[in-house]
Amino acid sequence: MTMTPVETYRHRSVEEADKTLNAILDLVLEGTWDWNGVTGEVVRSPGWYRMLGYDVGAFNQDVFTWERVIHPDDYDRVMNDFESYISGKIDRYCVDYRCRKADGGYLWITDQAKVVEYNDDGSVSRMIGAHMNIHDRKVAEMELLEQNKLLKEGNVTLEKLISKKAEELEKRNAELNEKITEIENISNTDSLTGIANRKKFEEELVKEKSRSDRYNHSLSLAIFDIDFFKRINDSFGHKVGDRVLNKLARFVAENIRDIDVFARWGGEEFVLIFPGIAIDGAVSCAEKLRSMISQHEIEPGLYVTCSFGVTEYRKGESIDDLFTTIDNALYEAKHAGRNRVERLE
């Protein structure tokens, strides 16, 4: 039976396809690269830089950058495999080697690639590859080989070996937990402002709603956005607009409680959860923030104002209904002239 391929994406233009691809590459934790054999340009994904600890875009987009990060002891072997593949002597390119990190150390990676386009003369026109972090596995393999060697030579006892492996396992678990935490932070953080993203906010709202139901305490919610934000982008450019969002987020974060949840909802919209506070207190908090923001010089010579909508959760109310109410409150604040706080219950 012939299986029909599943189409994951359907794009109406090359630009849409590029947008999807770039978004995916930005999320990939490992590194990908795309070599243009005609121009010599090499485009590397953000994950490639992050994997090695460099600032994204820190290097020139060429093959020399790649060659300079290869461990000197691995260089000849890597180049031999690479040349053998692109010349057709071997049919698969896959090699393990060490890459220099930003801190001066080295990371073991597996480099896999495939030629996707050839020139008329048979030379490579385009080649795409990926670098995968295999450091922990590689180090463990080398340590095991060394330990086996020591055992054969009678230089260590079985008891010492077991003790050493237990220490190494504990270290590996700590490193794994650290990496898990790092990945969780990335997935829960808005990349522009550094505060919680929409995904994290929704998770926290579910938790706070359950806490409110469980302990029967008050729970209020606020949403706000920057008035006439489009004018800032149009007048000063998107870079200034991004700085405004970043600085506003930091300013608000510094002026709320540690237990309050603050997140970027999208665009110039932000949301706040006030655990343990009824609507009167939440309105007071929002009013305080509104006033402070309007008096804060967010960029040299630039001030902004914000409109707030506030509501209080009622036991048994769905999250969808809660957001309908708060959106309506924000709409009322905008309709009433902006730079104000409106409440709906």
CSV table of N, CA, C and O in Angstrom, one decimal, residues 43-95:
chain,number,residue,atom,x,y,z
A,43,VAL,N,25.5,30.1,7.2
A,43,VAL,CA,24.5,30.6,8.1
A,43,VAL,C,24.4,29.6,9.2
A,43,VAL,O,24.1,28.5,9.0
A,44,ARG,N,24.5,30.1,10.4
A,44,ARG,CA,24.4,29.2,11.6
A,44,ARG,C,23.2,29.6,12.4
A,44,ARG,O,22.9,30.8,12.6
A,45,SER,N,22.5,28.7,13.0
A,45,SER,CA,21.3,28.9,13.8
A,45,SER,C,21.7,29.5,15.1
A,45,SER,O,22.9,29.4,15.6
A,46,PRO,N,20.8,30.3,15.8
A,46,PRO,CA,21.1,30.8,17.1
A,46,PRO,C,21.5,29.7,18.1
A,46,PRO,O,22.4,29.9,19.0
A,47,GLY,N,20.9,28.5,18.0
A,47,GLY,CA,21.3,27.4,18.8
A,47,GLY,C,22.7,27.0,18.8
A,47,GLY,O,23.3,26.6,19.7
A,48,TRP,N,23.3,27.2,17.6
A,48,TRP,CA,24.8,26.9,17.4
A,48,TRP,C,25.6,27.7,18.3
A,48,TRP,O,26.5,27.3,19.0
A,49,TYR,N,25.3,29.0,18.3
A,49,TYR,CA,26.1,30.0,19.2
A,49,TYR,C,25.8,29.7,20.7
A,49,TYR,O,26.7,29.7,21.5
A,50,ARG,N,24.5,29.5,21.0
A,50,ARG,CA,24.2,29.3,22.4
A,50,ARG,C,24.8,28.0,22.9
A,50,ARG,O,25.2,27.9,24.1
A,51,MET,N,24.9,26.9,22.1
A,51,MET,CA,25.4,25.7,22.5
A,51,MET,C,26.9,25.8,23.0
A,51,MET,O,27.4,25.2,23.9
A,52,LEU,N,27.6,26.7,22.3
A,52,LEU,CA,29.0,27.0,22.6
A,52,LEU,C,29.3,28.2,23.5
A,52,LEU,O,30.4,28.5,23.8
A,53,GLY,N,28.2,28.9,23.9
A,53,GLY,CA,28.3,30.0,24.8
A,53,GLY,C,28.6,31.3,24.2
A,53,GLY,O,29.0,32.2,24.9
A,54,TYR,N,28.5,31.4,22.9
A,54,TYR,CA,28.9,32.7,22.2
A,54,TYR,C,27.6,33.5,22.0
A,54,TYR,O,26.5,33.0,22.0
A,55,ASP,N,27.8,34.8,21.9
A,55,ASP,CA,26.7,35.7,21.6
A,55,ASP,C,26.2,35.4,20.2
A,55,ASP,O,27.0,35.1,19.3
A,56,VAL,N,24.9,35.3,19.9
A,56,VAL,CA,24.4,35.0,18.6
A,56,VAL,C,24.9,36.0,17.6
A,56,VAL,O,24.8,37.2,17.8
A,57,GLY,N,25.5,35.5,16.5
A,57,GLY,CA,26.0,36.4,15.5
A,57,GLY,C,27.3,36.9,15.7
A,57,GLY,O,27.8,37.9,15.1
A,58,ALA,N,28.1,36.4,16.7
A,58,ALA,CA,29.4,36.9,17.1
A,58,ALA,C,30.4,36.7,16.1
A,58,ALA,O,31.5,37.4,16.0
A,59,PHE,N,30.3,35.7,15.2
A,59,PHE,CA,31.3,35.4,14.2
A,59,PHE,C,30.9,35.8,12.8
A,59,PHE,O,29.7,35.9,12.5
A,60,ASN,N,31.9,35.9,11.9
A,60,ASN,CA,31.7,36.0,10.5
A,60,ASN,C,31.0,34.8,10.0
A,60,ASN,O,31.2,33.6,10.5
A,61,GLN,N,30.2,34.9,9.0
A,61,GLN,CA,29.4,33.8,8.4
A,61,GLN,C,30.3,33.1,7.3
A,61,GLN,O,30.0,33.3,6.1
A,62,ASP,N,31.3,32.4,7.7
A,62,ASP,CA,32.2,31.8,6.8
A,62,ASP,C,32.7,30.5,7.3
A,62,ASP,O,32.5,30.2,8.5
A,63,VAL,N,33.3,29.7,6.5
A,63,VAL,CA,33.8,28.4,6.9
A,63,VAL,C,35.0,28.5,7.8
A,63,VAL,O,35.3,27.6,8.6
A,64,PHE,N,35.7,29.6,7.8
A,64,PHE,CA,36.9,29.8,8.6
A,64,PHE,C,36.6,29.9,10.1
A,64,PHE,O,37.3,29.4,10.9
A,65,THR,N,35.4,30.4,10.3
A,65,THR,CA,34.9,30.5,11.7
A,65,THR,C,34.8,29.1,12.3
A,65,THR,O,35.2,28.8,13.4
A,66,TRP,N,34.2,28.2,11.5
A,66,TRP,CA,34.0,26.8,11.9
A,66,TRP,C,35.4,26.1,12.1
A,66,TRP,O,35.6,25.5,13.1
A,67,GLU,N,36.3,26.3,11.2
A,67,GLU,CA,37.6,25.7,11.3
A,67,GLU,C,38.4,26.1,12.5
A,67,GLU,O,39.1,25.4,13.2
A,68,ARG,N,38.2,27.4,12.9
A,68,ARG,CA,39.0,28.0,14.0
A,68,ARG,C,38.5,27.4,15.4
A,68,ARG,O,39.2,27.5,16.4
A,69,VAL,N,37.2,26.9,15.4
A,69,VAL,CA,36.7,26.4,16.7
A,69,VAL,C,37.0,24.9,16.9
A,69,VAL,O,36.7,24.4,18.0
A,70,ILE,N,37.5,24.3,15.9
A,70,ILE,CA,37.8,22.8,16.0
A,70,ILE,C,39.0,22.6,16.8
A,70,ILE,O,40.0,23.3,16.6
A,71,HIS,N,39.0,21.6,17.7
A,71,HIS,CA,40.2,21.3,18.5
A,71,HIS,C,41.3,21.0,17.6
A,71,HIS,O,41.2,20.2,16.6
A,72,PRO,N,42.5,21.5,17.9
A,72,PRO,CA,43.7,21.2,17.0
A,72,PRO,C,44.0,19.7,16.8
A,72,PRO,O,44.4,19.3,15.7
A,73,ASP,N,43.7,19.0,17.8
A,73,ASP,CA,44.0,17.5,17.7
A,73,ASP,C,43.0,16.8,16.9
A,73,ASP,O,43.2,15.7,16.4
A,74,ASP,N,41.8,17.4,16.6
A,74,ASP,CA,40.8,16.8,15.8
A,74,ASP,C,40.7,17.3,14.4
A,74,ASP,O,40.0,16.8,13.5
A,75,TYR,N,41.4,18.4,14.2
A,75,TYR,CA,41.3,19.2,12.9
A,75,TYR,C,41.5,18.3,11.7
A,75,TYR,O,40.7,18.3,10.7
A,76,ASP,N,42.7,17.6,11.6
A,76,ASP,CA,43.0,16.9,10.4
A,76,ASP,C,42.0,15.8,10.1
A,76,ASP,O,41.6,15.5,9.0
A,77,ARG,N,41.6,15.1,11.2
A,77,ARG,CA,40.6,14.0,11.0
A,77,ARG,C,39.3,14.6,10.5
A,77,ARG,O,38.6,14.0,9.6
A,78,VAL,N,38.8,15.7,11.0
A,78,VAL,CA,37.6,16.3,10.6
A,78,VAL,C,37.7,16.8,9.1
A,78,VAL,O,36.8,16.5,8.3
A,79,MET,N,38.8,17.4,8.8
A,79,MET,CA,38.9,17.9,7.4
A,79,MET,C,39.0,16.7,6.4
A,79,MET,O,38.5,16.8,5.3
A,80,ASN,N,39.7,15.6,6.8
A,80,ASN,CA,39.8,14.4,6.0
A,80,ASN,C,38.4,13.9,5.7
A,80,ASN,O,38.1,13.5,4.5
A,81,ASP,N,37.5,13.8,6.7
A,81,ASP,CA,36.2,13.2,6.5
A,81,ASP,C,35.4,14.2,5.6
A,81,ASP,O,34.6,13.8,4.8
A,82,PHE,N,35.5,15.5,5.9
A,82,PHE,CA,34.7,16.5,5.1
A,82,PHE,C,35.1,16.4,3.7
A,82,PHE,O,34.2,16.4,2.8
A,83,GLU,N,36.4,16.4,3.4
A,83,GLU,CA,36.8,16.4,2.0
A,83,GLU,C,36.5,15.1,1.3
A,83,GLU,O,36.1,15.1,0.1
A,84,SER,N,36.6,14.0,2.0
A,84,SER,CA,36.2,12.7,1.5
A,84,SER,C,34.7,12.7,1.1
A,84,SER,O,34.4,12.1,0.0
A,85,TYR,N,33.9,13.3,1.9
A,85,TYR,CA,32.5,13.3,1.6
A,85,TYR,C,32.1,14.2,0.4
A,85,TYR,O,31.4,13.8,-0.5
A,86,ILE,N,32.6,15.4,0.4
A,86,ILE,CA,32.2,16.3,-0.7
A,86,ILE,C,32.9,15.9,-2.0
A,86,ILE,O,32.4,16.3,-3.1
A,87,SER,N,33.9,15.1,-2.0
A,87,SER,CA,34.6,14.6,-3.2
A,87,SER,C,33.9,13.3,-3.7
A,87,SER,O,34.3,12.8,-4.7
A,88,GLY,N,33.0,12.7,-2.9
A,88,GLY,CA,32.3,11.5,-3.3
A,88,GLY,C,33.1,10.3,-2.9
A,88,GLY,O,32.6,9.2,-3.3
A,89,LYS,N,34.1,10.4,-2.1
A,89,LYS,CA,34.9,9.2,-1.7
A,89,LYS,C,34.1,8.4,-0.7
A,89,LYS,O,34.3,7.1,-0.6
A,90,ILE,N,33.3,9.1,0.2
A,90,ILE,CA,32.4,8.4,1.1
A,90,ILE,C,31.0,8.9,0.9
A,90,ILE,O,30.9,10.1,0.4
A,91,ASP,N,30.0,8.1,1.3
A,91,ASP,CA,28.6,8.5,1.0
A,91,ASP,C,27.9,9.1,2.2
A,91,ASP,O,26.7,9.4,2.1
A,92,ARG,N,28.6,9.3,3.3
A,92,ARG,CA,28.0,9.9,4.5
A,92,ARG,C,29.0,10.7,5.3
A,92,ARG,O,30.1,10.3,5.5
A,93,TYR,N,28.6,11.9,5.7
A,93,TYR,CA,29.4,12.7,6.5
A,93,TYR,C,28.8,12.7,8.0
A,93,TYR,O,27.7,13.2,8.2
A,94,CYS,N,29.6,12.2,8.9
A,94,CYS,CA,29.2,12.1,10.3
A,94,CYS,C,30.4,11.9,11.1
A,94,CYS,O,31.1,10.9,11.0
A,95,VAL,N,30.8,12.9,11.9
A,95,VAL,CA,32.1,12.9,12.6
A,95,VAL,C,31.9,13.5,14.0
A,95,VAL,O,31.3,14.5,14.1
